[in-house]
CSV table of C-alpha atoms and ligand atoms in Angstrom, one decimal:
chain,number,residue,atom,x,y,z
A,1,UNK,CA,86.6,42.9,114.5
A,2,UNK,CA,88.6,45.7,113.4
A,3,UNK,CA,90.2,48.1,115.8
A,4,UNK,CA,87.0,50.8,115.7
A,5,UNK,CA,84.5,48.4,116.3
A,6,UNK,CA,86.8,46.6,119.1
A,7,UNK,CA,87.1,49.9,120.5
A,8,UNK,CA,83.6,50.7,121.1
A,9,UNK,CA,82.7,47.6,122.1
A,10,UNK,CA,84.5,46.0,124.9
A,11,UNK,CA,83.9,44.4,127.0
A,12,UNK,CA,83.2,41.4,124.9
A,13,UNK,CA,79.3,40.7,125.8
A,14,UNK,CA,78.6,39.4,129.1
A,15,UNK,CA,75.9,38.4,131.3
A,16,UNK,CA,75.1,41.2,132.9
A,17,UNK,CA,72.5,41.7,135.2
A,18,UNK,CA,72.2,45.5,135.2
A,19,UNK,CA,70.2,47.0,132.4
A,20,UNK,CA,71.8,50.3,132.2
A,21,UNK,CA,73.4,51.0,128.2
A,22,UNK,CA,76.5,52.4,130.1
A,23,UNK,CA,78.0,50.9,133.1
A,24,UNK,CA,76.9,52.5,136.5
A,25,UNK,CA,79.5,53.8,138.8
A,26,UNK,CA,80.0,51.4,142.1
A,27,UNK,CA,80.7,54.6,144.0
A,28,UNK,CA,81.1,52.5,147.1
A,29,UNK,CA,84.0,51.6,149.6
A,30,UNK,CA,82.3,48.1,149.9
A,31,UNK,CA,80.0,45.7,149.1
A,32,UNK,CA,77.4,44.1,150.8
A,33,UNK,CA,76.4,41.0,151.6
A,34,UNK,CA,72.9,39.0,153.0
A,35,UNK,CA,74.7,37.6,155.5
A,36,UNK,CA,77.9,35.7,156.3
A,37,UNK,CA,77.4,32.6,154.6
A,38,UNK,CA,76.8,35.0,151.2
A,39,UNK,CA,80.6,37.0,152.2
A,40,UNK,CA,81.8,33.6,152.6
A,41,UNK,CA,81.3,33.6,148.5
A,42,UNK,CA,83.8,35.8,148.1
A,43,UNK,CA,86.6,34.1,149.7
A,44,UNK,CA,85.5,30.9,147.8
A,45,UNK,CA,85.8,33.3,144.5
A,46,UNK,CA,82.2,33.0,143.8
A,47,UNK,CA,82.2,36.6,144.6
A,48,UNK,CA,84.1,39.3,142.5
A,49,UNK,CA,83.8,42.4,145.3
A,50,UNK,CA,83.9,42.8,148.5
A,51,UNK,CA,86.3,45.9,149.4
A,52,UNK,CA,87.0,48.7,146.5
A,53,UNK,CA,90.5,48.8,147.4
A,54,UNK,CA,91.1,45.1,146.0
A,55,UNK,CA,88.7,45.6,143.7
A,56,UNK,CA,85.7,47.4,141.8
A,57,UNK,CA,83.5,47.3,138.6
A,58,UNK,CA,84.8,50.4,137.6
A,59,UNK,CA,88.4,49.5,137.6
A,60,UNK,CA,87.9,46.0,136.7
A,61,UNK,CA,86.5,47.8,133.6
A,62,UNK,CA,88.8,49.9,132.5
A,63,UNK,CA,91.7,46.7,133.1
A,64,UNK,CA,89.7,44.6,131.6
A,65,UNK,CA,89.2,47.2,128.6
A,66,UNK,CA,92.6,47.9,127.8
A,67,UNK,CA,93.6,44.3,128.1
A,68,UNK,CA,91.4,43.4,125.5
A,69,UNK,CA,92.3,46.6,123.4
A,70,UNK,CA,96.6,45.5,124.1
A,71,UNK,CA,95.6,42.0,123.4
A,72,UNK,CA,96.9,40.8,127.1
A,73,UNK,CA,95.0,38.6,129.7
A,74,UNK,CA,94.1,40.8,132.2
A,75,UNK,CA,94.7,44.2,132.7
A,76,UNK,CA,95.0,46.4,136.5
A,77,UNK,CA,93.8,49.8,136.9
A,78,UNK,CA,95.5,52.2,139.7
A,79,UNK,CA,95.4,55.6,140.4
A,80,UNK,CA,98.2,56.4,138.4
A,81,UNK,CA,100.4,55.7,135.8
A,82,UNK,CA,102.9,56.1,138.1
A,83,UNK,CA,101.3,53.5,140.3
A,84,UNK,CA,101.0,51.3,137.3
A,85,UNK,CA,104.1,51.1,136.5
A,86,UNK,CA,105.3,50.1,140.3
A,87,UNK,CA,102.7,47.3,140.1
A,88,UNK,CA,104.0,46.3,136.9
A,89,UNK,CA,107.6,46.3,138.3
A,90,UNK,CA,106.8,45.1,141.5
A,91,UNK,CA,104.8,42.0,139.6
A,92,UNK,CA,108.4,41.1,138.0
A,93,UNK,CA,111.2,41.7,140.6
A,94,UNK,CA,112.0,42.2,144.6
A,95,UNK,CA,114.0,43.6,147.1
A,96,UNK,CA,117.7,42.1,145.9
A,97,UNK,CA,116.7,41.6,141.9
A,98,UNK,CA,118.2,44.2,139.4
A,99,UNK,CA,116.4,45.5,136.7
A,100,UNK,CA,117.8,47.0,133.4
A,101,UNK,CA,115.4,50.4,132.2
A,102,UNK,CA,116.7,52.6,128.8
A,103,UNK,CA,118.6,55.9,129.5
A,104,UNK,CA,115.4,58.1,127.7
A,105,UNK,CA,112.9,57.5,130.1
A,106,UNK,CA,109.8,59.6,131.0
A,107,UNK,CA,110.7,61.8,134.0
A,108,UNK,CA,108.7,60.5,136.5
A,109,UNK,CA,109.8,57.3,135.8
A,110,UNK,CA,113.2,58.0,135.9
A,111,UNK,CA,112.7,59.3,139.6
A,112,UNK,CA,110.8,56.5,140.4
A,113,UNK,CA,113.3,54.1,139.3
A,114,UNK,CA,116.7,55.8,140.5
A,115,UNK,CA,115.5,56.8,143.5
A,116,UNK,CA,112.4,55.4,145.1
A,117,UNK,CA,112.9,51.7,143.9
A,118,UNK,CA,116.2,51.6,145.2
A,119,UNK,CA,114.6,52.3,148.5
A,120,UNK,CA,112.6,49.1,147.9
A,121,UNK,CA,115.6,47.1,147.4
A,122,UNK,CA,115.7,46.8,143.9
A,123,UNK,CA,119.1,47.8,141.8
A,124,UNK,CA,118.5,49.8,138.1
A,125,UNK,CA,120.8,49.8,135.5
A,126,UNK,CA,120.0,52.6,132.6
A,127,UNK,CA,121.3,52.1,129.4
A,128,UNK,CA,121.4,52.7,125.8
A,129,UNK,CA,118.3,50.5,124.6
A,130,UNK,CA,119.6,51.0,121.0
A,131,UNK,CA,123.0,49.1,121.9
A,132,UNK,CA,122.1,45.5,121.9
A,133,UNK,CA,126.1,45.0,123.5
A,134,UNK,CA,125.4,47.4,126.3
A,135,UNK,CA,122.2,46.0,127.1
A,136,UNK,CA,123.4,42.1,127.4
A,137,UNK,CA,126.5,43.4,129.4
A,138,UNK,CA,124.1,45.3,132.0
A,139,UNK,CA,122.5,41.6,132.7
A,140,UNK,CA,123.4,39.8,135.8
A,141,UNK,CA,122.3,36.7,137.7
A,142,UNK,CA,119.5,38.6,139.3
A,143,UNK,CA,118.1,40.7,136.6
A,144,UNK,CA,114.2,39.9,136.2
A,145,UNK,CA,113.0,43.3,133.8
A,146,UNK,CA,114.0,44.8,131.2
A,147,UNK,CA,112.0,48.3,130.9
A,148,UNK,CA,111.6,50.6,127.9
A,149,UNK,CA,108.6,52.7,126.2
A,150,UNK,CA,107.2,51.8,123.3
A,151,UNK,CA,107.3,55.8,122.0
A,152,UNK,CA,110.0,57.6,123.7
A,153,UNK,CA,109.9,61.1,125.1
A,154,UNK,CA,110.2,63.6,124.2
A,155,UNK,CA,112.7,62.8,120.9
A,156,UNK,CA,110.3,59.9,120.2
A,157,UNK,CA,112.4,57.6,119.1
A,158,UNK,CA,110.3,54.2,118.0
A,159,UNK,CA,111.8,51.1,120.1
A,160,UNK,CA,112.4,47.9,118.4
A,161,UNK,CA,110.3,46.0,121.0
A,162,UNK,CA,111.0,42.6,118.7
A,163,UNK,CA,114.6,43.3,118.7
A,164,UNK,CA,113.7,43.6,122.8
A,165,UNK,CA,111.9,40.5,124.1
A,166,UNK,CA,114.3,38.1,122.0
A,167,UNK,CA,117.3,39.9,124.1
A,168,UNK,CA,114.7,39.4,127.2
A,169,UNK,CA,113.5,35.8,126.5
A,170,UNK,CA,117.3,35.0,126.2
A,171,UNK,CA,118.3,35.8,129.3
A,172,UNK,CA,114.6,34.5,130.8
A,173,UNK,CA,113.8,38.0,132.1
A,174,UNK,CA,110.9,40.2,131.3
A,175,UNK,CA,110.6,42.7,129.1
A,176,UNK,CA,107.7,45.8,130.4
A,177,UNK,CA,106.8,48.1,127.4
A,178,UNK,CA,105.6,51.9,128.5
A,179,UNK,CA,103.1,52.4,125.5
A,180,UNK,CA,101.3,55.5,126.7
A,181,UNK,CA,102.4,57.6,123.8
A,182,UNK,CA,101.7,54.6,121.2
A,183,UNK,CA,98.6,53.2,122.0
A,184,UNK,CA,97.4,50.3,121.2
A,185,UNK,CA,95.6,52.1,118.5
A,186,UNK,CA,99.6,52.0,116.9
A,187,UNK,CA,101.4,49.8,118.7
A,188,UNK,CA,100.5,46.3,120.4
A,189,UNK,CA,103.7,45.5,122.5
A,190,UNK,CA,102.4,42.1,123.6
A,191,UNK,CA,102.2,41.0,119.9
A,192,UNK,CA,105.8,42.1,120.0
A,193,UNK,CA,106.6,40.1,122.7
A,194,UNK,CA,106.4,42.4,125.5
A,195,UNK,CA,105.1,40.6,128.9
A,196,UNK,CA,103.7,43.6,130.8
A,197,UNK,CA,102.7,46.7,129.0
A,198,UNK,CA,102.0,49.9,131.4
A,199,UNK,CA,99.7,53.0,130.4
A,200,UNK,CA,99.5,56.2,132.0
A,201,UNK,CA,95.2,56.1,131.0
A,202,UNK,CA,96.2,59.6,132.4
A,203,UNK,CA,97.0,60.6,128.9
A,204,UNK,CA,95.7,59.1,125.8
A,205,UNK,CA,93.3,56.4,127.1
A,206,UNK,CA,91.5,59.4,129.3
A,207,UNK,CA,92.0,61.6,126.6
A,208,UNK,CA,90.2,64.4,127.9
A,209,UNK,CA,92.8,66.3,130.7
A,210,UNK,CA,90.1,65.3,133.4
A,211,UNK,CA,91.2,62.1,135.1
A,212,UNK,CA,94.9,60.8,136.4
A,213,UNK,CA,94.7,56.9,135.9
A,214,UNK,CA,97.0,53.8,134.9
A,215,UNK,CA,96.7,50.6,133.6
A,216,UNK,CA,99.1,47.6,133.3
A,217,UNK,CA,98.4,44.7,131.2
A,218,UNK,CA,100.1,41.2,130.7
A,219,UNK,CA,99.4,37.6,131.2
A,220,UNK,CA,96.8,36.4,133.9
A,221,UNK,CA,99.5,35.0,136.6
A,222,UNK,CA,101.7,38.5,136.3
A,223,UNK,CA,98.3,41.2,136.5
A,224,UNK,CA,97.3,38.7,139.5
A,225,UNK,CA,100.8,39.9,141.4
A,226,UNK,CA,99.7,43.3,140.2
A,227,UNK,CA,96.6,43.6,141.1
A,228,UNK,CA,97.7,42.4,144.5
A,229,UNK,CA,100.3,45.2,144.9
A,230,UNK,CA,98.3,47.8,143.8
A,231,UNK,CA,95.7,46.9,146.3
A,232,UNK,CA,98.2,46.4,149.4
A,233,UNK,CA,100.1,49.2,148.4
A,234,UNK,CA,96.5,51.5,148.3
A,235,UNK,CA,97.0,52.9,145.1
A,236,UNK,CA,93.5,51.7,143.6
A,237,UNK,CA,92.0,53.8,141.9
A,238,UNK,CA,88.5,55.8,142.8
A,239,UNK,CA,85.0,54.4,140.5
A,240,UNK,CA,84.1,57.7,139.3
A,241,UNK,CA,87.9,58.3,137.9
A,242,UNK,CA,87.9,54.7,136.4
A,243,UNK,CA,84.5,55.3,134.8
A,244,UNK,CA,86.1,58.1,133.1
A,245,UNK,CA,89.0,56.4,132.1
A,246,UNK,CA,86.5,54.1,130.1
A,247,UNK,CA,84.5,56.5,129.0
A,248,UNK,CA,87.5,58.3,127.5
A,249,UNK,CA,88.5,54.8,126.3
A,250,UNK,CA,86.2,54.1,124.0
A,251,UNK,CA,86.7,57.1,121.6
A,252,UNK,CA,90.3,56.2,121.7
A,253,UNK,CA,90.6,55.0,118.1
A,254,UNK,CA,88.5,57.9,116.7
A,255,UNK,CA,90.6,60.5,118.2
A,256,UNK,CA,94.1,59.0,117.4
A,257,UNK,CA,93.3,58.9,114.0
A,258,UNK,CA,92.7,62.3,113.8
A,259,UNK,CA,95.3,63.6,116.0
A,260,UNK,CA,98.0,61.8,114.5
A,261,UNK,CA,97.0,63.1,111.2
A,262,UNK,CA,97.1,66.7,112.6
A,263,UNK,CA,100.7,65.7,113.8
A,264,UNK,CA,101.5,64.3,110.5
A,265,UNK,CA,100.2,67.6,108.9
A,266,UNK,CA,102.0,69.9,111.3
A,267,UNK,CA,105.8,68.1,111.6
A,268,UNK,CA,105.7,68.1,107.7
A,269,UNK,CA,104.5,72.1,107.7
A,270,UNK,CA,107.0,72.7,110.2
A,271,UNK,CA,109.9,71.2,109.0
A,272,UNK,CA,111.4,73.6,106.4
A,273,UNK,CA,109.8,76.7,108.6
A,274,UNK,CA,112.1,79.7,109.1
A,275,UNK,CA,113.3,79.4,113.4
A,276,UNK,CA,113.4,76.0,113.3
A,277,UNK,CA,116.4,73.9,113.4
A,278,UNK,CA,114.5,70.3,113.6
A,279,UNK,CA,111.4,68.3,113.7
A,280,UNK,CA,111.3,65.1,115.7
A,281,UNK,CA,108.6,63.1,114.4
A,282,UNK,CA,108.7,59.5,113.8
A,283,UNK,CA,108.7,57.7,110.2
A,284,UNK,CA,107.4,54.5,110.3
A,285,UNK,CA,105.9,53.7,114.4
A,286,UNK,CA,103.3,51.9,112.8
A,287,UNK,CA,101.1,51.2,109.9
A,288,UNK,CA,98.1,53.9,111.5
A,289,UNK,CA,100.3,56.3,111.9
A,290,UNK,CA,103.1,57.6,114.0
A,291,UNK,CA,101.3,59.2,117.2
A,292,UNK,CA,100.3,62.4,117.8
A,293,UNK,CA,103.2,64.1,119.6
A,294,UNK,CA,106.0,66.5,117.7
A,295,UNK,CA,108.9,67.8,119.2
A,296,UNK,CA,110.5,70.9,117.8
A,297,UNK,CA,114.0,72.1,118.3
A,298,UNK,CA,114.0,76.2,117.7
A,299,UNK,CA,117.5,77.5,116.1
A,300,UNK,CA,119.8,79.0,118.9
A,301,UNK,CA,119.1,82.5,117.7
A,302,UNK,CA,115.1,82.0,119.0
A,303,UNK,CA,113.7,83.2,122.3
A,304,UNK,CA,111.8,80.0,123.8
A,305,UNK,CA,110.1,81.8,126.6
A,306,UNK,CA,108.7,84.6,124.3
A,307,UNK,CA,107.6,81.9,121.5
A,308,UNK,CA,105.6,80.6,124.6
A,309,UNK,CA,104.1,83.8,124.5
A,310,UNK,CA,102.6,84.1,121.0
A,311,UNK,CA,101.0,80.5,121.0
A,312,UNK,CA,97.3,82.3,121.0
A,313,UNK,CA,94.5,79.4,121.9
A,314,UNK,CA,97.6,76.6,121.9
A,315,UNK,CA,97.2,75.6,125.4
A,316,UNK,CA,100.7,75.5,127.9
A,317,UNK,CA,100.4,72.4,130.1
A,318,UNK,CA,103.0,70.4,132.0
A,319,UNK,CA,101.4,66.9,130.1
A,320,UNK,CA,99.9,66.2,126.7
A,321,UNK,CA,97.0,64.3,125.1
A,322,UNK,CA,94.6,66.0,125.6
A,323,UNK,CA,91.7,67.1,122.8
A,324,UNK,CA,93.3,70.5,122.5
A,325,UNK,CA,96.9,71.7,120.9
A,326,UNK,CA,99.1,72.2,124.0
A,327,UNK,CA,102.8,72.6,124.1
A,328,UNK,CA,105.4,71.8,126.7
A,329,UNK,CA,109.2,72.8,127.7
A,330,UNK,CA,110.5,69.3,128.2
A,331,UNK,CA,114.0,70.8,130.2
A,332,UNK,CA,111.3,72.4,133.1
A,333,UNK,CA,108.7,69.6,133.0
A,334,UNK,CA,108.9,65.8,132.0
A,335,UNK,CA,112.6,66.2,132.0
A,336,UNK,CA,113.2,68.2,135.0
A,337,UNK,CA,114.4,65.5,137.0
A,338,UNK,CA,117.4,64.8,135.1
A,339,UNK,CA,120.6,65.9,135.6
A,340,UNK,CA,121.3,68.5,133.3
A,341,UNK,CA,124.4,66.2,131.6
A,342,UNK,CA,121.6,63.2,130.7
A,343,UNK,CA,119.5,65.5,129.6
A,344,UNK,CA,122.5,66.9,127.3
A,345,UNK,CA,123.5,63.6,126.5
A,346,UNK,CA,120.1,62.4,125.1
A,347,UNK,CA,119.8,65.4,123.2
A,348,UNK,CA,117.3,67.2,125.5
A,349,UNK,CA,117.9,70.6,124.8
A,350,UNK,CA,117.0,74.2,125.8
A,351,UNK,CA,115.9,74.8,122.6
A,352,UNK,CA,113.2,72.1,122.5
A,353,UNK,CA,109.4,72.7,122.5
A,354,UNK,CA,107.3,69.2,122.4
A,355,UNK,CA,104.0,69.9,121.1
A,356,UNK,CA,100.4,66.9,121.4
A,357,UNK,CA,98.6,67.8,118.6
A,358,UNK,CA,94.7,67.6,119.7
A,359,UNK,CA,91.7,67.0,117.6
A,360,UNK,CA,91.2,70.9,116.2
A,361,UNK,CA,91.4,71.9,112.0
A,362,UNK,CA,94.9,71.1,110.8
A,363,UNK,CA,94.5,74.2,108.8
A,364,UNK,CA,94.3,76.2,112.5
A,365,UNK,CA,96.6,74.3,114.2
A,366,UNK,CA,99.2,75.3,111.6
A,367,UNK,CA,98.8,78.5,111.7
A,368,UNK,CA,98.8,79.1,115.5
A,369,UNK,CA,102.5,77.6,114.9
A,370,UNK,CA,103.6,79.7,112.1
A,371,UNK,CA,101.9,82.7,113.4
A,372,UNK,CA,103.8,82.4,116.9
A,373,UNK,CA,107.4,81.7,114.8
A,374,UNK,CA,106.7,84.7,112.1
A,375,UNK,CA,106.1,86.9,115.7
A,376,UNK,CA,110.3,86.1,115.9
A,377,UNK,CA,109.3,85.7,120.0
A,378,UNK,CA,109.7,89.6,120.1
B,1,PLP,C1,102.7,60.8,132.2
B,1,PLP,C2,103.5,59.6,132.0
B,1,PLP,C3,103.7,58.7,133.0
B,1,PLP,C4,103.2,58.9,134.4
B,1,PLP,O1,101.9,58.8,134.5
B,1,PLP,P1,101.0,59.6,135.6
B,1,PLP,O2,99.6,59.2,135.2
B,1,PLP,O3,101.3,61.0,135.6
B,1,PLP,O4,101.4,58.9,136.9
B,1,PLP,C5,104.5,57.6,132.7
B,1,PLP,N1,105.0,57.4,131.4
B,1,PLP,C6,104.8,58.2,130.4
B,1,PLP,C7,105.3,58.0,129.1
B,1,PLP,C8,104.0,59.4,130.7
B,1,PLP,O5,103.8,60.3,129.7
C-alpha cells in the first residue's frame, strides 16, 4: 500500500465484532465481566481490558495506528507527548543509567530531562548531536539512550538518524528519535534504525488544536515496558482524546502534503523579502517534502512584538500544527526554559519568529506575511 491508502486504512482488517464504520468510544473506567471465572480471562491474556488505565480500545487504537504508520511493533498512547517521551525513556534506562540527549531539544523536553529525570535518578548528558567525537566521548559504562528529534526546533536542522543508530548500536545503547515535527508521512526513524520513536499526537498526528496526546512506538518487548509505565505512572490517556487523536490520524497524509507545500511556497517567497535576515527551512528532510514549519530571523532593525501585531487572520499560539497559519516567538515559548546563553549558543535568537504553515491558499498565506513585513511593525 502506499502511504495515503495506509493512512486511511489502519488498522489492518480485523475481526471485529462491532459493526460500527468508525470505532466507538469505550468511554469507560472499566470493563466488565459475567462473572469471575470470565475476569479470570484477563489475567490469562484471553482478555485485552479490564481497567482503562492499563488499557483501552481507544488508545490501543491510536498505538496501534501510529505503529503501523512508523513501521514499529507496537505503539503506546499517553496523555501527553510529554508522558510519551518518559515512557519511552523510562522503557530504556533507570535510576543510576546515563543517558546522552542533543543540545537543541524541544523545551519541554529539555526541562524534563535536566531537571525532572535527574530526580528519578537518571544522569543527562546534552551535546552537539552533529559532533560524532563529542557524542562517543559523552558515553560511559551506564549509558542506555541516546535521544534526539528527527526535525529539530525551532532551526530545524534534519538529524542524520543513520549516522545515529550505528554510533548507538556501537556502543549497544538505544537510540529514541522525537519525530513530531517529521512524521512518518516524511520521516520513518525506525527504518533508520531508531529503536523507540516518540510523537507529541498533540501536534501533527491530532492535527486539529483540539486534543493533547502522545505516542511512542518501537519493538514489542520495549512498548511492553512502556506501556507498563505509562499505566503505573497514570498518565493514560482519556477514550474520547484518543478517538480524536485517530480521527485526526487518519487525514495525516492529506494534510502534510499540503502544508508542506504551503511551507515550501512561503520559505521560498520569504527568503529574499525586505526585513528579513534568514529563512530556516530545510533542503532535503525527505523525498515528500521537508515539513511544514519555517522559522524566520527578522533583521535587527525590525520590531518583533509590533510585526506580531499586523499578522491579520495568522493565528498567535504558544504550539503549532494545527490547520491554520499560526506563528510563535520561540525565546518566550518552546524555548523559554533555556538559559538565555544555550539559547544564544544554538542560535535562538530575539529576532526569530517560527511560523506552522496550515492548510489555507498559499497565495493568502503569503500575503498575510508580506503584508505584516511591508507594515515595517509601525
Ligand atoms: C510539543 C512537543 C513536545 C511535547 O508534547 P506535549 O504534547 O505538549 O506534551 C515534545 N516534542 C516536541 C518536538 C514538541 O513539539
Amino acid at each position: 500500500m502506499h502511504f495515503h491508502t495506509q493512512n486511511v486504512h489502519f488498522p489492518a482488517k480485523e475481526k471485529a465484532k462491532e459493526i460500527s464504520k468508525t470505532k466507538p468510544i469505550y468511554q469507560t473506567s472499566a470493563f466488565t465481566f459475567s462473572d469471575f471465572d470470565d475476569m479470570e480471562q484477563y489475567f490469562n491474556g484471553d482478555k485485552s481490558y479490564l481497567y482503562t488505565r492499563m488499557g483501552n480500545p481507544n488508545s490501543d487504537d491510536l498505538g496501534r495506528g501510529t505503529a503501523e504508520l512508523e513501521g514499529g511493533e507496537a505503539g503506546v498512547a499517553s496523555a501527553s507527548g510529554l508522558s510519551a517521551i518518559l515512557a519511552g525513556v523510562l522503557a530504556c534506562a533507570k535510576s543510576g543509567d546515563h543517558i546522552i540527549a542533543t543540545q537543541d531539544l524541544y523545551g519541554g523536553t529539555w526541562s524534563l530531562f535536566s531537571s525532572d529525570l535527574q530526580d528519578f535518578g537518571i544522569e543527562v548528558s546534552f551535546v552537539n548531536m552533529e559532533d560524532r567525537a563529542e557524542i562517543e566521548g559523552a558515553v560511559k559504562e551506564n549509558t542506555k539512550l541516546l535521544y534526539s528529534e528527527s526535525i529539530t526546533n525551532p532551526l530545524l536542522r534534519v538529524e542524520d538518524i543513520e549516522g545515529l543508530a550505528q554510533i548507538a548500536s556501537s556502543f549497544n545503547i538505544k537510540l529514541m528519535i522525537d519525530n513530531t515535527f517529521a512524521t512518518p508521512y516524511l520521516i520513518r526513524p525506525h527504518e533508520l534504525g531508531a529503536d523507540i520513536v516518540a510523537h507529541s499526537a498533540t501536534k501533527y498526528i491530532g492535527g486539529h488544536s483540539d486534543v493533547t496526546a502522545g505516542v511512542v512506538t518501537g519493538s514489542a518487548e520495549l512498548m511492553q515496558k512502556a506501556k507498563a509505565k505509562v499505566s503505573m505512572l497514570g498518565s493514560n490517556i482519556g477514550p474520547f482524546d484518543a478517538w480524536l487523536g485517530v480521527r485526526g490520524l487518519k487525514t495525516l497524509s492529506l494534510r502534510m502534503e499540503k502544508q508542506c507545500a504551503n511551507a515550501k511556497a512561503l520559505a521560498k517567497a520569504l527568503g529574499g523579502a525586505a526585513g528579513v535576515k534568514k529563512v530556516f527551512y530545510p533542503s532535503a528532510a525527505s523525498a515528500r517534502g521537508n515539513g511544514a514549519v519555517v522559522t524566520i530571523e527578522l533583521e535587527d532593525d525590525r520590531d518583533v512584538m509590533a510585526f506580531s501585531k499586523h499578522l491579520d487572520w495568522v493565528k498567535v499560539v504558544p504550539t503549532l500544527a494545527g490547520l491554520e497559519t499560526s506563528v510563535t516567538y520561540p525565546v518566550a515559548t518552546s524555548h523559554r526554559p533555556l538559559p538565555e546563553e544555550t539559547r544564544e549558543m544554538l542560535g535562538v535568537t530575539k529576532q526569530m519568529i517560527r511560523i506552522s504553515v496550515g492548510i489555507e491558499d498559499e497565495r493568502d498565506i503569503i500575503e498575510v506575511f508580506e503584508q505584516a513585513l511591508k507594515s515595517r511593525g509601525e
